[in-house]
Coordinates of N, CA and C in Angstrom, one line a residue:
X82 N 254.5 248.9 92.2 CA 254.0 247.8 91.5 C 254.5 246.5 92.1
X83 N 253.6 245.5 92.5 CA 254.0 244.1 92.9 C 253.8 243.2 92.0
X84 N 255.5 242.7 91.7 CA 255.5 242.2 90.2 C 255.2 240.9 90.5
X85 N 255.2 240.1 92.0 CA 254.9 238.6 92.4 C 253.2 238.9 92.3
X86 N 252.4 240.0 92.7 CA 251.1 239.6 92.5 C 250.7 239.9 91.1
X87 N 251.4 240.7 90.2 CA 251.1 240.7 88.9 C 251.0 239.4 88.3
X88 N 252.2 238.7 88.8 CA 252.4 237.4 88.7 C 251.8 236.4 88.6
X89 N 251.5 236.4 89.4 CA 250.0 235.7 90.3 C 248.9 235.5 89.6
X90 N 248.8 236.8 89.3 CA 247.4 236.9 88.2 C 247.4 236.5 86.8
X91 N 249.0 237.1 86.4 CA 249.0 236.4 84.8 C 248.5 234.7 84.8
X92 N 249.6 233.7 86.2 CA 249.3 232.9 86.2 C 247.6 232.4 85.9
X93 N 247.4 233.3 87.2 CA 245.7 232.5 86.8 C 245.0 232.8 86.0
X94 N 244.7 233.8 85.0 CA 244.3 234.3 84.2 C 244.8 233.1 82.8
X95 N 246.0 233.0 83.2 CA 246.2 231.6 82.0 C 246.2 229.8 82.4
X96 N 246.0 230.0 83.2 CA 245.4 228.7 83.7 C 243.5 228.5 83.6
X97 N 243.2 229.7 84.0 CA 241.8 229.7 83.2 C 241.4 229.9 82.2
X98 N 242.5 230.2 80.8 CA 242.2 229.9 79.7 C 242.5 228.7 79.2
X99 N 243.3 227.7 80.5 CA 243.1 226.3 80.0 C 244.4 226.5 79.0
X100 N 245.6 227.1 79.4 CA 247.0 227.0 78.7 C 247.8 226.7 79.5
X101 N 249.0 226.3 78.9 CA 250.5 226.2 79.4 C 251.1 227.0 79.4
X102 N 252.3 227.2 79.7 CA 252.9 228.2 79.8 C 253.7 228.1 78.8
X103 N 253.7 227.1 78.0 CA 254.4 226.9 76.3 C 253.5 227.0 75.7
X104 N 252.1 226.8 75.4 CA 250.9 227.1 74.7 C 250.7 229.1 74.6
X105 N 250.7 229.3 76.1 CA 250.3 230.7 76.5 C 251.8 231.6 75.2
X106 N 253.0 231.0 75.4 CA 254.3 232.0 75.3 C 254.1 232.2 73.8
X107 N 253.8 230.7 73.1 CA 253.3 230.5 71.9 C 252.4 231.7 70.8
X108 N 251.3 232.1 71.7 CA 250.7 232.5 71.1 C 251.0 234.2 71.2
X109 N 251.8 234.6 72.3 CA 252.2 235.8 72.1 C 253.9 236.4 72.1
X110 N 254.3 234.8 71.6 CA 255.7 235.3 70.7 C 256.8 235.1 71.7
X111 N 257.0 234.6 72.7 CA 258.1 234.1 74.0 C 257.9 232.8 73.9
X112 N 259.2 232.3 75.0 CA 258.9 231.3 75.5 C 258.6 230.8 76.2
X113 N 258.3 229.6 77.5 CA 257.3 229.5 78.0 C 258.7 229.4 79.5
X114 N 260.3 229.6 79.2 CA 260.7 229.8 80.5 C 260.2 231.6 80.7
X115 N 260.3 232.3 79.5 CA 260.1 234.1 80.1 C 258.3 234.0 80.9
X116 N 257.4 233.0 80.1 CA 256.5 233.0 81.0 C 256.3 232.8 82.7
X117 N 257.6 231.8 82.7 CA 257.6 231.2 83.9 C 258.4 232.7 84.7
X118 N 259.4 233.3 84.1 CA 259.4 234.3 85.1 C 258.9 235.2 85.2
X119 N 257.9 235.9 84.4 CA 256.8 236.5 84.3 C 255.9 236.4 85.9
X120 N 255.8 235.4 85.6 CA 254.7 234.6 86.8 C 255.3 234.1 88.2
X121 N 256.6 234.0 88.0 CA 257.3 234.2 89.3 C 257.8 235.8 90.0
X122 N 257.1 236.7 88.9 CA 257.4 238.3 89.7 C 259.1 238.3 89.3
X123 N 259.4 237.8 88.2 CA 261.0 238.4 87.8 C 261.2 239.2 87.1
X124 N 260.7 239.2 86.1 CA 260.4 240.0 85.5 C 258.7 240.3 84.9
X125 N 258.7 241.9 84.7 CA 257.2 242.4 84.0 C 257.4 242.5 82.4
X126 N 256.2 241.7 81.5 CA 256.0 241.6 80.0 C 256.2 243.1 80.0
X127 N 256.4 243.3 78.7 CA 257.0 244.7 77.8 C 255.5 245.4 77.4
X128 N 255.4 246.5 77.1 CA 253.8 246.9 76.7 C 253.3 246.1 75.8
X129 N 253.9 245.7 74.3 CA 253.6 244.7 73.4 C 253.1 243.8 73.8
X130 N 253.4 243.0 74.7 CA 252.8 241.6 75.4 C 251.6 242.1 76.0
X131 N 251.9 242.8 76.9 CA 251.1 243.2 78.2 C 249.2 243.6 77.2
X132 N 249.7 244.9 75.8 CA 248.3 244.5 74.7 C 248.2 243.2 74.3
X133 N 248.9 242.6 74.3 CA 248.0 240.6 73.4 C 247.7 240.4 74.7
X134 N 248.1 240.4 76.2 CA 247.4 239.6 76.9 C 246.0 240.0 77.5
X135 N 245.9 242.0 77.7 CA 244.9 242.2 77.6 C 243.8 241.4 76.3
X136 N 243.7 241.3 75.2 CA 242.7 241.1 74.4 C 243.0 239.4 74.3
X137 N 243.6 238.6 74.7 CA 243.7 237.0 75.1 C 243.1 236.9 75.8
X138 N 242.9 237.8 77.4 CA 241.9 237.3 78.0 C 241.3 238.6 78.6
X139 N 240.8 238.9 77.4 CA 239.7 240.1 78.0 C 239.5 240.9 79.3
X140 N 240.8 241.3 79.6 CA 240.9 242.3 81.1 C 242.0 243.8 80.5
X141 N 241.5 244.4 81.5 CA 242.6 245.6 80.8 C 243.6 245.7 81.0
X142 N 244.8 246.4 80.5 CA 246.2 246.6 80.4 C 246.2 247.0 82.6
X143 N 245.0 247.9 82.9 CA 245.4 248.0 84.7 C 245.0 246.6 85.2
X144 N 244.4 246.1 85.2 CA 244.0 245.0 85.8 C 244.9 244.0 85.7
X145 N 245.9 244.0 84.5 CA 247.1 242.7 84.4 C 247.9 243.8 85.9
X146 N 248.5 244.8 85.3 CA 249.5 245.7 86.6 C 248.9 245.9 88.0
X147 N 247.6 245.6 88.2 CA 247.1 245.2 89.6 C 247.0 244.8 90.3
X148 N 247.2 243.3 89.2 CA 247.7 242.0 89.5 C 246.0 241.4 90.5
X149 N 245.1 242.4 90.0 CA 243.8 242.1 90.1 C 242.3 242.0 89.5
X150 N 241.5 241.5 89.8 CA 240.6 241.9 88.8 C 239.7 243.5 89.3
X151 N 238.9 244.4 88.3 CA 238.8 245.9 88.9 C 237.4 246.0 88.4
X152 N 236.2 245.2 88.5 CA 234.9 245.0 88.2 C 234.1 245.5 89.3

């Protein structure tokens, strides 16, 4: 698992929902520094997260861990 391109993709995945990373952390219960290391590949969200952000932005739980889209 490549947690910098996981990373990668949370970022853009929340940048195309038109959030911050204090807006984003907001709505699924963090803050927006655990976002920022999220998306810098420091650490990977917990399964709990990893379900709200599938259904936030409509991709599946593999597609966040593939740090790609799988269409």
């Amino acid at each position: 698992m490549d947690l910098v391109k996981i990373g990668e993709f949370i970022a853009k995945l929340r940048k195309e929902a038109g959030l911050t990373q204090e807006q984003f952390g907001e709505k699924v219960g963090v803050t927006n520094k655990t976002v920022s290391r999220w998306e810098t590949g420091t650490y990977l969200p917990p399964a709990d997260v990893l379900l709200e952000m599938s259904k936030l932005f409509s991709v599946s739980i593999n597609e966040i861990l593939s740090g790609k889209s799988l269409s």
